[in-house]
mmCIF file of C-alpha atoms and ligand atoms in Angstrom:
data_model
loop_
_atom_site.group_PDB
_atom_site.id
_atom_site.type_symbol
_atom_site.label_atom_id
_atom_site.label_comp_id
_atom_site.label_asym_id
_atom_site.label_seq_id
_atom_site.Cartn_x
_atom_site.Cartn_y
_atom_site.Cartn_z
ATOM 1 C CA MET F 1 44.307 -61.660 -14.311
ATOM 2 C CA SER F 2 42.652 -63.829 -11.656
ATOM 3 C CA PHE F 3 38.998 -63.388 -10.816
ATOM 4 C CA GLN F 4 39.913 -62.157 -7.309
ATOM 5 C CA ALA F 5 42.240 -59.486 -8.627
ATOM 6 C CA SER F 6 39.716 -58.158 -11.120
ATOM 7 C CA TYR F 7 37.020 -58.101 -8.431
ATOM 8 C CA ALA F 8 39.324 -56.136 -6.085
ATOM 9 C CA GLU F 9 40.057 -53.638 -8.829
ATOM 10 C CA PHE F 10 36.343 -53.216 -9.490
ATOM 11 C CA ALA F 11 35.508 -52.776 -5.820
ATOM 12 C CA SER F 12 38.187 -50.329 -4.680
ATOM 13 C CA PRO F 13 38.308 -46.822 -6.119
ATOM 14 C CA ARG F 14 41.771 -45.589 -7.074
ATOM 15 C CA PRO F 15 43.203 -42.186 -6.291
ATOM 16 C CA GLY F 16 41.781 -39.697 -8.764
ATOM 17 C CA ASP F 17 38.491 -41.586 -9.283
ATOM 18 C CA THR F 18 35.482 -39.319 -9.095
ATOM 19 C CA ALA F 19 31.788 -40.033 -8.676
ATOM 20 C CA THR F 20 31.237 -39.179 -12.331
ATOM 21 C CA SER F 21 33.965 -41.457 -13.667
ATOM 22 C CA SER F 22 32.519 -44.181 -15.878
ATOM 23 C CA ARG F 23 35.684 -46.304 -15.828
ATOM 24 C CA HIS F 24 34.097 -48.944 -13.584
ATOM 25 C CA LEU F 25 30.612 -48.954 -15.092
ATOM 26 C CA ALA F 26 29.174 -51.193 -17.766
ATOM 27 C CA PRO F 27 29.280 -49.458 -21.175
ATOM 28 C CA ASP F 28 26.221 -47.424 -22.113
ATOM 29 C CA CYS F 29 24.198 -49.066 -24.884
ATOM 30 C CA ALA F 30 22.255 -45.907 -25.767
ATOM 31 C CA GLY F 31 22.421 -45.162 -29.469
ATOM 32 C CA LEU F 32 23.681 -48.593 -30.473
ATOM 33 C CA ASP F 33 22.029 -50.721 -33.132
ATOM 34 C CA PHE F 34 20.984 -53.859 -31.247
ATOM 35 C CA PHE F 35 20.482 -55.891 -34.405
ATOM 36 C CA ALA F 36 23.723 -54.906 -36.137
ATOM 37 C CA LEU F 37 25.823 -55.732 -33.081
ATOM 38 C CA ASP F 38 24.136 -59.097 -32.397
ATOM 39 C CA ARG F 39 25.830 -61.497 -34.751
ATOM 40 C CA GLY F 40 24.425 -64.518 -32.880
ATOM 41 C CA LEU F 41 20.859 -63.375 -33.498
ATOM 42 C CA ARG F 42 21.491 -62.563 -37.151
ATOM 43 C CA ASP F 43 23.066 -65.971 -37.777
ATOM 44 C CA LEU F 44 20.257 -67.824 -35.984
ATOM 45 C CA LEU F 45 17.569 -66.053 -37.996
ATOM 46 C CA GLY F 46 19.256 -67.292 -41.171
ATOM 47 C CA VAL F 47 18.976 -70.828 -39.818
ATOM 48 C CA TYR F 48 15.458 -70.748 -38.351
ATOM 49 C CA LEU F 49 13.492 -68.555 -40.775
ATOM 50 C CA PRO F 50 12.359 -69.662 -44.236
ATOM 51 C CA ALA F 51 14.575 -67.875 -46.791
ATOM 52 C CA GLN F 52 11.792 -65.735 -48.238
ATOM 53 C CA ALA F 53 10.515 -64.577 -44.823
ATOM 54 C CA HIS F 54 14.083 -63.904 -43.718
ATOM 55 C CA GLN F 55 14.795 -61.724 -46.721
ATOM 56 C CA HIS F 56 11.505 -59.845 -46.410
ATOM 57 C CA LEU F 57 11.863 -59.207 -42.664
ATOM 58 C CA LEU F 58 15.542 -58.211 -42.633
ATOM 59 C CA PRO F 59 14.917 -54.450 -43.043
ATOM 60 C CA HIS F 60 12.295 -54.625 -40.287
ATOM 61 C CA PHE F 61 14.735 -56.332 -37.903
ATOM 62 C CA GLN F 62 17.270 -53.635 -38.779
ATOM 63 C CA ARG F 63 14.722 -50.925 -38.019
ATOM 64 C CA MET F 64 13.773 -52.526 -34.698
ATOM 65 C CA GLY F 65 17.450 -52.864 -33.759
ATOM 66 C CA GLN F 66 17.950 -49.148 -34.349
ATOM 67 C CA LEU F 67 14.741 -48.192 -32.567
ATOM 68 C CA SER F 68 15.626 -50.314 -29.563
ATOM 69 C CA GLY F 69 18.979 -48.651 -29.039
ATOM 70 C CA GLY F 70 17.592 -45.240 -30.003
ATOM 71 C CA ARG F 71 14.079 -43.800 -29.705
ATOM 72 C CA LEU F 72 12.628 -46.693 -27.704
ATOM 73 C CA ASN F 73 15.477 -46.544 -25.229
ATOM 74 C CA ALA F 74 14.945 -42.808 -24.722
ATOM 75 C CA LEU F 75 11.162 -43.227 -24.318
ATOM 76 C CA ALA F 76 11.574 -46.081 -21.831
ATOM 77 C CA ALA F 77 13.885 -43.969 -19.687
ATOM 78 C CA VAL F 78 11.201 -41.256 -19.452
ATOM 79 C CA ALA F 79 8.250 -43.635 -18.987
ATOM 80 C CA ASP F 80 10.084 -45.330 -16.101
ATOM 81 C CA LYS F 81 10.033 -42.038 -14.208
ATOM 82 C CA TYR F 82 6.306 -41.390 -14.743
ATOM 83 C CA ALA F 83 4.347 -44.421 -13.609
ATOM 84 C CA PRO F 84 0.766 -44.856 -14.863
ATOM 85 C CA VAL F 85 -1.919 -43.391 -12.606
ATOM 86 C CA LEU F 86 -5.194 -45.134 -11.756
ATOM 87 C CA HIS F 87 -8.250 -42.877 -11.662
ATOM 88 C CA ALA F 88 -11.194 -44.555 -9.971
ATOM 89 C CA ARG F 89 -13.750 -42.066 -11.291
ATOM 90 C CA THR F 90 -14.392 -39.705 -14.149
ATOM 91 C CA ARG F 91 -14.659 -35.992 -13.381
ATOM 92 C CA TRP F 92 -18.435 -36.480 -13.259
ATOM 93 C CA GLY F 93 -18.101 -39.005 -10.443
ATOM 94 C CA GLU F 94 -18.772 -42.139 -12.487
ATOM 95 C CA ASP F 95 -16.895 -45.307 -11.480
ATOM 96 C CA HIS F 96 -14.901 -45.871 -14.651
ATOM 97 C CA ASP F 97 -11.429 -46.941 -13.488
ATOM 98 C CA TRP F 98 -9.285 -45.394 -16.148
ATOM 99 C CA ILE F 99 -5.516 -45.368 -16.284
ATOM 100 C CA GLU F 100 -3.518 -42.351 -17.356
ATOM 101 C CA TYR F 101 -0.226 -42.915 -19.179
ATOM 102 C CA HIS F 102 2.664 -40.584 -19.900
ATOM 103 C CA PRO F 103 3.023 -39.578 -23.597
ATOM 104 C CA ALA F 104 6.352 -41.468 -23.686
ATOM 105 C CA TYR F 105 4.504 -44.667 -22.792
ATOM 106 C CA GLN F 106 1.866 -43.930 -25.412
ATOM 107 C CA GLU F 107 4.514 -43.487 -28.088
ATOM 108 C CA MET F 108 5.965 -46.873 -27.152
ATOM 109 C CA GLU F 109 2.475 -48.348 -27.446
ATOM 110 C CA HIS F 110 2.317 -46.907 -30.928
ATOM 111 C CA ILE F 111 5.597 -48.594 -31.898
ATOM 112 C CA ALA F 112 4.425 -51.928 -30.430
ATOM 113 C CA PHE F 113 0.747 -52.147 -31.422
ATOM 114 C CA ALA F 114 0.414 -49.879 -34.467
ATOM 115 C CA ASP F 115 3.799 -49.927 -36.184
ATOM 116 C CA PHE F 116 5.095 -53.473 -35.562
ATOM 117 C CA GLN F 117 1.741 -54.969 -34.453
ATOM 118 C CA PHE F 118 3.357 -57.431 -32.057
ATOM 119 C CA HIS F 119 -0.039 -58.591 -30.805
ATOM 120 C CA ALA F 120 -1.225 -59.577 -34.302
ATOM 121 C CA MET F 121 1.961 -60.681 -36.070
ATOM 122 C CA GLY F 122 1.521 -64.365 -35.159
ATOM 123 C CA HIS F 123 -2.171 -64.424 -36.104
ATOM 124 C CA ARG F 124 -2.881 -62.702 -39.382
ATOM 125 C CA ALA F 125 -1.410 -61.608 -42.689
ATOM 126 C CA GLY F 126 -0.685 -57.971 -43.440
ATOM 127 C CA VAL F 127 1.705 -57.217 -40.574
ATOM 128 C CA LEU F 128 4.932 -55.607 -41.871
ATOM 129 C CA GLY F 129 3.769 -56.322 -45.425
ATOM 130 C CA CYS F 130 3.761 -60.117 -44.904
ATOM 131 C CA ASP F 131 1.247 -62.203 -46.835
ATOM 132 C CA ALA F 132 0.910 -64.693 -43.936
ATOM 133 C CA PRO F 133 1.256 -64.626 -40.131
ATOM 134 C CA LEU F 134 4.910 -64.346 -39.102
ATOM 135 C CA PRO F 135 6.709 -67.551 -38.047
ATOM 136 C CA PRO F 136 7.112 -67.826 -34.231
ATOM 137 C CA ALA F 137 10.905 -67.446 -34.517
ATOM 138 C CA ALA F 138 10.426 -64.045 -36.198
ATOM 139 C CA LYS F 139 7.921 -62.877 -33.580
ATOM 140 C CA TYR F 140 10.204 -63.813 -30.712
ATOM 141 C CA ALA F 141 13.211 -62.212 -32.425
ATOM 142 C CA PHE F 142 11.293 -58.914 -32.655
ATOM 143 C CA GLN F 143 10.304 -59.242 -28.994
ATOM 144 C CA TYR F 144 13.906 -60.033 -28.020
ATOM 145 C CA LEU F 145 15.097 -56.819 -29.681
ATOM 146 C CA PHE F 146 12.250 -54.729 -28.243
ATOM 147 C CA VAL F 147 12.602 -55.842 -24.609
ATOM 148 C CA GLN F 148 16.262 -54.903 -24.476
ATOM 149 C CA SER F 149 14.975 -51.341 -24.087
ATOM 150 C CA GLU F 150 11.419 -51.737 -22.849
ATOM 151 C CA PHE F 151 10.175 -54.719 -20.875
ATOM 152 C CA GLY F 152 7.037 -53.154 -19.372
ATOM 153 C CA GLN F 153 5.150 -53.039 -22.687
ATOM 154 C CA MET F 154 5.819 -56.718 -23.166
ATOM 155 C CA CYS F 155 3.103 -57.560 -20.602
ATOM 156 C CA PRO F 156 0.180 -55.947 -22.502
ATOM 157 C CA ILE F 157 1.630 -57.220 -25.792
ATOM 158 C CA SER F 158 1.996 -60.758 -24.538
ATOM 159 C CA VAL F 159 -1.362 -61.066 -22.774
ATOM 160 C CA THR F 160 -3.140 -59.615 -25.809
ATOM 161 C CA ASP F 161 -1.320 -62.034 -28.128
ATOM 162 C CA THR F 162 -2.061 -65.037 -25.869
ATOM 163 C CA SER F 163 -5.705 -64.016 -25.318
ATOM 164 C CA ILE F 164 -6.157 -63.896 -29.092
ATOM 165 C CA HIS F 165 -4.612 -67.358 -29.266
ATOM 166 C CA LEU F 166 -7.059 -68.737 -26.665
ATOM 167 C CA ILE F 167 -10.078 -67.124 -28.330
ATOM 168 C CA ARG F 168 -9.054 -68.455 -31.743
ATOM 169 C CA LYS F 169 -8.568 -71.916 -30.278
ATOM 170 C CA PHE F 170 -11.538 -72.212 -27.918
ATOM 171 C CA GLY F 171 -13.987 -69.362 -28.627
ATOM 172 C CA SER F 172 -17.264 -70.004 -30.449
ATOM 173 C CA PRO F 173 -17.479 -68.710 -34.048
ATOM 174 C CA ALA F 174 -19.805 -65.924 -32.847
ATOM 175 C CA LEU F 175 -17.362 -64.854 -30.116
ATOM 176 C CA GLN F 176 -14.439 -64.925 -32.539
ATOM 177 C CA GLN F 177 -16.370 -62.826 -35.024
ATOM 178 C CA LYS F 178 -17.206 -60.308 -32.318
ATOM 179 C CA LEU F 179 -13.758 -59.989 -30.733
ATOM 180 C CA LEU F 180 -11.020 -60.804 -33.205
ATOM 181 C CA PRO F 181 -11.372 -57.916 -35.684
ATOM 182 C CA ARG F 182 -10.981 -55.455 -32.793
ATOM 183 C CA MET F 183 -8.295 -57.446 -30.950
ATOM 184 C CA LEU F 184 -6.197 -57.788 -34.118
ATOM 185 C CA SER F 185 -6.560 -54.148 -35.110
ATOM 186 C CA PRO F 186 -3.467 -51.956 -35.657
ATOM 187 C CA ASP F 187 -5.543 -48.868 -34.815
ATOM 188 C CA LEU F 188 -4.899 -47.873 -31.202
ATOM 189 C CA GLY F 189 -8.154 -45.925 -31.137
ATOM 190 C CA SER F 190 -10.315 -48.984 -31.761
ATOM 191 C CA LEU F 191 -8.013 -51.827 -30.629
ATOM 192 C CA TRP F 192 -9.296 -54.102 -27.858
ATOM 193 C CA LYS F 193 -6.342 -55.343 -25.821
ATOM 194 C CA GLY F 194 -6.607 -58.582 -23.890
ATOM 195 C CA THR F 195 -5.560 -59.882 -20.512
ATOM 196 C CA GLN F 196 -5.918 -62.839 -18.142
ATOM 197 C CA PHE F 197 -7.196 -62.676 -14.566
ATOM 198 C CA MET F 198 -6.163 -65.927 -12.918
ATOM 199 C CA THR F 199 -4.120 -65.370 -9.766
ATOM 200 C CA GLU F 200 -5.783 -64.854 -6.399
ATOM 201 C CA LYS F 201 -4.454 -64.466 -2.886
ATOM 202 C CA ALA F 202 -5.329 -68.105 -2.308
ATOM 203 C CA GLY F 203 -4.341 -69.429 -5.714
ATOM 204 C CA GLY F 204 -1.235 -68.604 -7.743
ATOM 205 C CA SER F 205 0.640 -71.805 -8.572
ATOM 206 C CA ASP F 206 -2.299 -73.764 -7.171
ATOM 207 C CA VAL F 207 -4.974 -72.757 -9.661
ATOM 208 C CA GLY F 208 -7.313 -75.369 -8.142
ATOM 209 C CA ALA F 209 -7.561 -73.173 -5.017
ATOM 210 C CA ILE F 210 -9.266 -70.343 -6.919
ATOM 211 C CA GLU F 211 -12.199 -68.934 -4.925
ATOM 212 C CA THR F 212 -13.901 -66.646 -7.444
ATOM 213 C CA ILE F 213 -17.356 -68.003 -8.164
ATOM 214 C CA ALA F 214 -19.178 -68.077 -11.510
ATOM 215 C CA ARG F 215 -22.946 -68.110 -10.999
ATOM 216 C CA GLU F 216 -25.532 -68.434 -13.759
ATOM 217 C CA GLU F 217 -28.223 -65.830 -13.121
ATOM 218 C CA GLY F 218 -31.076 -65.055 -15.488
ATOM 219 C CA GLY F 219 -29.376 -66.669 -18.474
ATOM 220 C CA GLN F 220 -25.983 -65.003 -18.018
ATOM 221 C CA TRP F 221 -22.874 -65.661 -15.963
ATOM 222 C CA ARG F 222 -21.975 -63.358 -13.084
ATOM 223 C CA LEU F 223 -18.613 -63.515 -11.335
ATOM 224 C CA TYR F 224 -18.050 -62.918 -7.612
ATOM 225 C CA GLY F 225 -14.571 -62.672 -6.127
ATOM 226 C CA GLU F 226 -11.258 -60.858 -6.147
ATOM 227 C CA LYS F 227 -8.186 -61.284 -8.297
ATOM 228 C CA TRP F 228 -4.743 -60.465 -6.992
ATOM 229 C CA PHE F 229 -2.255 -59.919 -9.791
ATOM 230 C CA CYS F 230 -2.504 -59.236 -13.483
ATOM 231 C CA SER F 231 -0.046 -58.028 -16.065
ATOM 232 C CA HIS F 232 -2.441 -55.690 -17.824
ATOM 233 C CA ALA F 233 -5.273 -54.301 -15.732
ATOM 234 C CA ASP F 234 -6.229 -51.808 -18.444
ATOM 235 C CA ALA F 235 -7.521 -54.371 -20.941
ATOM 236 C CA ASP F 236 -10.753 -54.408 -22.905
ATOM 237 C CA VAL F 237 -11.184 -58.187 -23.018
ATOM 238 C CA VAL F 238 -10.439 -60.209 -19.883
ATOM 239 C CA LEU F 239 -10.178 -63.994 -19.769
ATOM 240 C CA LEU F 240 -10.977 -64.932 -16.177
ATOM 241 C CA LEU F 241 -10.815 -68.230 -14.321
ATOM 242 C CA ALA F 242 -13.604 -68.923 -11.820
ATOM 243 C CA ARG F 243 -15.300 -71.853 -10.160
ATOM 244 C CA PRO F 244 -18.844 -72.576 -11.401
ATOM 245 C CA GLU F 245 -21.030 -72.598 -8.300
ATOM 246 C CA ALA F 246 -22.796 -75.780 -9.287
ATOM 247 C CA ARG F 247 -19.462 -77.632 -9.244
ATOM 248 C CA LEU F 248 -17.942 -76.259 -6.039
ATOM 249 C CA ALA F 249 -17.084 -79.724 -4.752
ATOM 250 C CA ALA F 250 -14.784 -80.522 -7.701
ATOM 251 C CA PRO F 251 -11.317 -79.052 -6.965
ATOM 252 C CA VAL F 252 -10.182 -78.501 -10.548
ATOM 253 C CA ALA F 253 -13.456 -77.757 -12.326
ATOM 254 C CA LEU F 254 -12.808 -74.178 -13.449
ATOM 255 C CA ARG F 255 -14.514 -72.099 -16.075
ATOM 256 C CA CYS F 256 -12.760 -69.551 -18.309
ATOM 257 C CA SER F 257 -15.065 -66.573 -18.868
ATOM 258 C CA ARG F 258 -14.666 -63.726 -21.291
ATOM 259 C CA VAL F 259 -15.277 -60.510 -19.364
ATOM 260 C CA PRO F 260 -15.677 -57.325 -21.419
ATOM 261 C CA ARG F 261 -14.579 -54.027 -19.932
ATOM 262 C CA ARG F 262 -17.604 -52.466 -21.600
ATOM 263 C CA LEU F 263 -20.980 -54.121 -21.971
ATOM 264 C CA ASP F 264 -22.835 -54.174 -25.281
ATOM 265 C CA ASP F 265 -24.688 -50.952 -24.372
ATOM 266 C CA GLY F 266 -21.323 -49.193 -23.871
ATOM 267 C CA SER F 267 -21.542 -48.986 -20.085
ATOM 268 C CA ARG F 268 -18.582 -49.959 -17.884
ATOM 269 C CA ASN F 269 -18.738 -53.539 -16.577
ATOM 270 C CA ALA F 270 -19.012 -53.708 -12.799
ATOM 271 C CA TYR F 271 -15.533 -54.909 -11.838
ATOM 272 C CA ARG F 272 -13.111 -52.537 -10.124
ATOM 273 C CA ILE F 273 -9.353 -52.125 -10.311
ATOM 274 C CA VAL F 274 -8.202 -51.670 -6.714
ATOM 275 C CA ARG F 275 -4.603 -50.512 -7.273
ATOM 276 C CA LEU F 276 -1.657 -50.549 -9.654
ATOM 277 C CA LYS F 277 1.391 -52.398 -8.365
HETATM 278 C C1 LIG B 301 5.716 -60.751 -14.207
HETATM 279 C C2 LIG B 301 4.471 -61.439 -13.747
HETATM 280 C C3 LIG B 301 3.338 -61.326 -14.493
HETATM 281 C C4 LIG B 301 2.153 -61.949 -14.077
HETATM 282 N N1 LIG B 301 1.035 -61.787 -14.817
HETATM 283 C C5 LIG B 301 -0.126 -62.346 -14.420
HETATM 284 C C6 LIG B 301 -1.333 -62.166 -15.166
HETATM 285 O O1 LIG B 301 -1.349 -61.512 -16.198
HETATM 286 N N2 LIG B 301 -2.466 -62.739 -14.710
HETATM 287 C C7 LIG B 301 -2.479 -63.493 -13.577
HETATM 288 O O2 LIG B 301 -3.526 -64.009 -13.235
HETATM 289 N N3 LIG B 301 -1.353 -63.671 -12.834
HETATM 290 C C8 LIG B 301 -0.187 -63.118 -13.217
HETATM 291 N N4 LIG B 301 0.959 -63.270 -12.470
HETATM 292 C C9 LIG B 301 0.903 -63.998 -11.232
HETATM 293 C C10 LIG B 301 1.434 -65.408 -11.407
HETATM 294 O O3 LIG B 301 0.493 -66.190 -12.112
HETATM 295 C C11 LIG B 301 1.684 -65.975 -9.997
HETATM 296 O O4 LIG B 301 2.692 -65.176 -9.409
HETATM 297 C C12 LIG B 301 2.151 -67.407 -10.082
HETATM 298 O O5 LIG B 301 1.067 -68.218 -10.491
HETATM 299 C C13 LIG B 301 2.668 -67.898 -8.732
HETATM 300 O O6 LIG B 301 1.728 -67.690 -7.739
HETATM 301 P P1 LIG B 301 2.102 -66.938 -6.373
HETATM 302 O O7 LIG B 301 2.825 -65.664 -6.702
HETATM 303 O O8 LIG B 301 0.836 -66.859 -5.556
HETATM 304 O O9 LIG B 301 3.170 -67.858 -5.635
HETATM 305 P P2 LIG B 301 2.847 -69.204 -4.804
HETATM 306 O O10 LIG B 301 1.922 -70.091 -5.567
HETATM 307 O O11 LIG B 301 2.436 -68.816 -3.408
HETATM 308 O O12 LIG B 301 4.309 -69.821 -4.784
HETATM 309 C C14 LIG B 301 5.335 -69.315 -3.926
HETATM 310 C C15 LIG B 301 6.508 -70.280 -3.956
HETATM 311 O O13 LIG B 301 6.117 -71.612 -3.581
HETATM 312 C C16 LIG B 301 6.463 -72.548 -4.606
HETATM 313 N N5 LIG B 301 5.405 -73.559 -4.715
HETATM 314 C C17 LIG B 301 4.107 -73.331 -4.970
HETATM 315 N N6 LIG B 301 3.407 -74.495 -4.959
HETATM 316 C C18 LIG B 301 4.309 -75.476 -4.700
HETATM 317 C C19 LIG B 301 4.200 -76.885 -4.568
HETATM 318 N N7 LIG B 301 3.034 -77.514 -4.697
HETATM 319 N N8 LIG B 301 5.317 -77.575 -4.305
HETATM 320 C C20 LIG B 301 6.513 -76.947 -4.158
HETATM 321 N N9 LIG B 301 6.671 -75.598 -4.277
HETATM 322 C C21 LIG B 301 5.589 -74.878 -4.546
HETATM 323 C C22 LIG B 301 6.577 -71.737 -5.877
HETATM 324 O O14 LIG B 301 7.487 -72.346 -6.783
HETATM 325 C C23 LIG B 301 7.131 -70.418 -5.365
HETATM 326 O O15 LIG B 301 8.528 -70.466 -5.200
HETATM 327 C C24 LIG B 301 2.142 -62.696 -12.877
HETATM 328 C C25 LIG B 301 3.313 -62.821 -12.134
HETATM 329 C C26 LIG B 301 4.462 -62.202 -12.558
HETATM 330 C C27 LIG B 301 5.715 -62.358 -11.721
#
């Protein structure tokens, strides 16, 4: 059959077709096992993972494949219909900026951060019973299975994972000691998720155009400016790019600050979330 003929058949309904007919639609993947049906992935894992890790992780890949076609798929369909809601204040009128999520979203968070610990699997031992951090190929294979049902969660997962990476690589020992146990936690009640605030109206691709200013005042850094886009506004630890005031003349001299959502005394830091996109 030529391409043109098959396109014409797809485009023109035939007598007897009804609105509910699924004859012309892509097949529904709900209920399928995304790992079992993906021979390419299974073969590649055998090539790229060390034999022992491959053998140990196989049942976990199988479980994720079933979850992705099953429970996760059902939860994602519900969460898509109930977008998160930004609340600027608490009921007592305090400026707290908290975000309310549907229980379906929260259950997906549980699968991602508590059960599979995506954010921590590349950084520490103990995830999925492994005695070392998972190899990158294993982490990305889990993510590949997960996002076939739920892509939205991948933003908080990814920015937490990458923030941990930056803090491990560049943070002082004291900062690492303070942040990493909480950021690597599998307990959603005490976990500190991460994020990055970089993009501004003036500076997306052109990071050198960033206008947010970092000013040293009374022995601590204060940040003045507005960010424009971020994958995970609801984070506990923000890594933020700003221009140190003393070096305003240098176009690429930027400083990466760690901004806590809550200060050491427990109070809410003074930044505001303007809206959810
Ligand atoms: C899914 C998603 C998640 C994101 N998450 C985050 C986040 O967590 N934190 C955060 O800070 N930001 C985040 N961003 C924002 C992202 O960093 C910016 O969108 C990106 O840096 C591009 O900036 P911009 O959108 O302002 O586009 P612009 O920089 O205005 O670019 C617009 C167009 O111009 C082109 N262009 C730009 N400069 C040049 C040049 N010099 N020469 C030729 N062409 C050029 C670009 O290729 C593009 O096609 C996210 C964006 C997306 C889509």
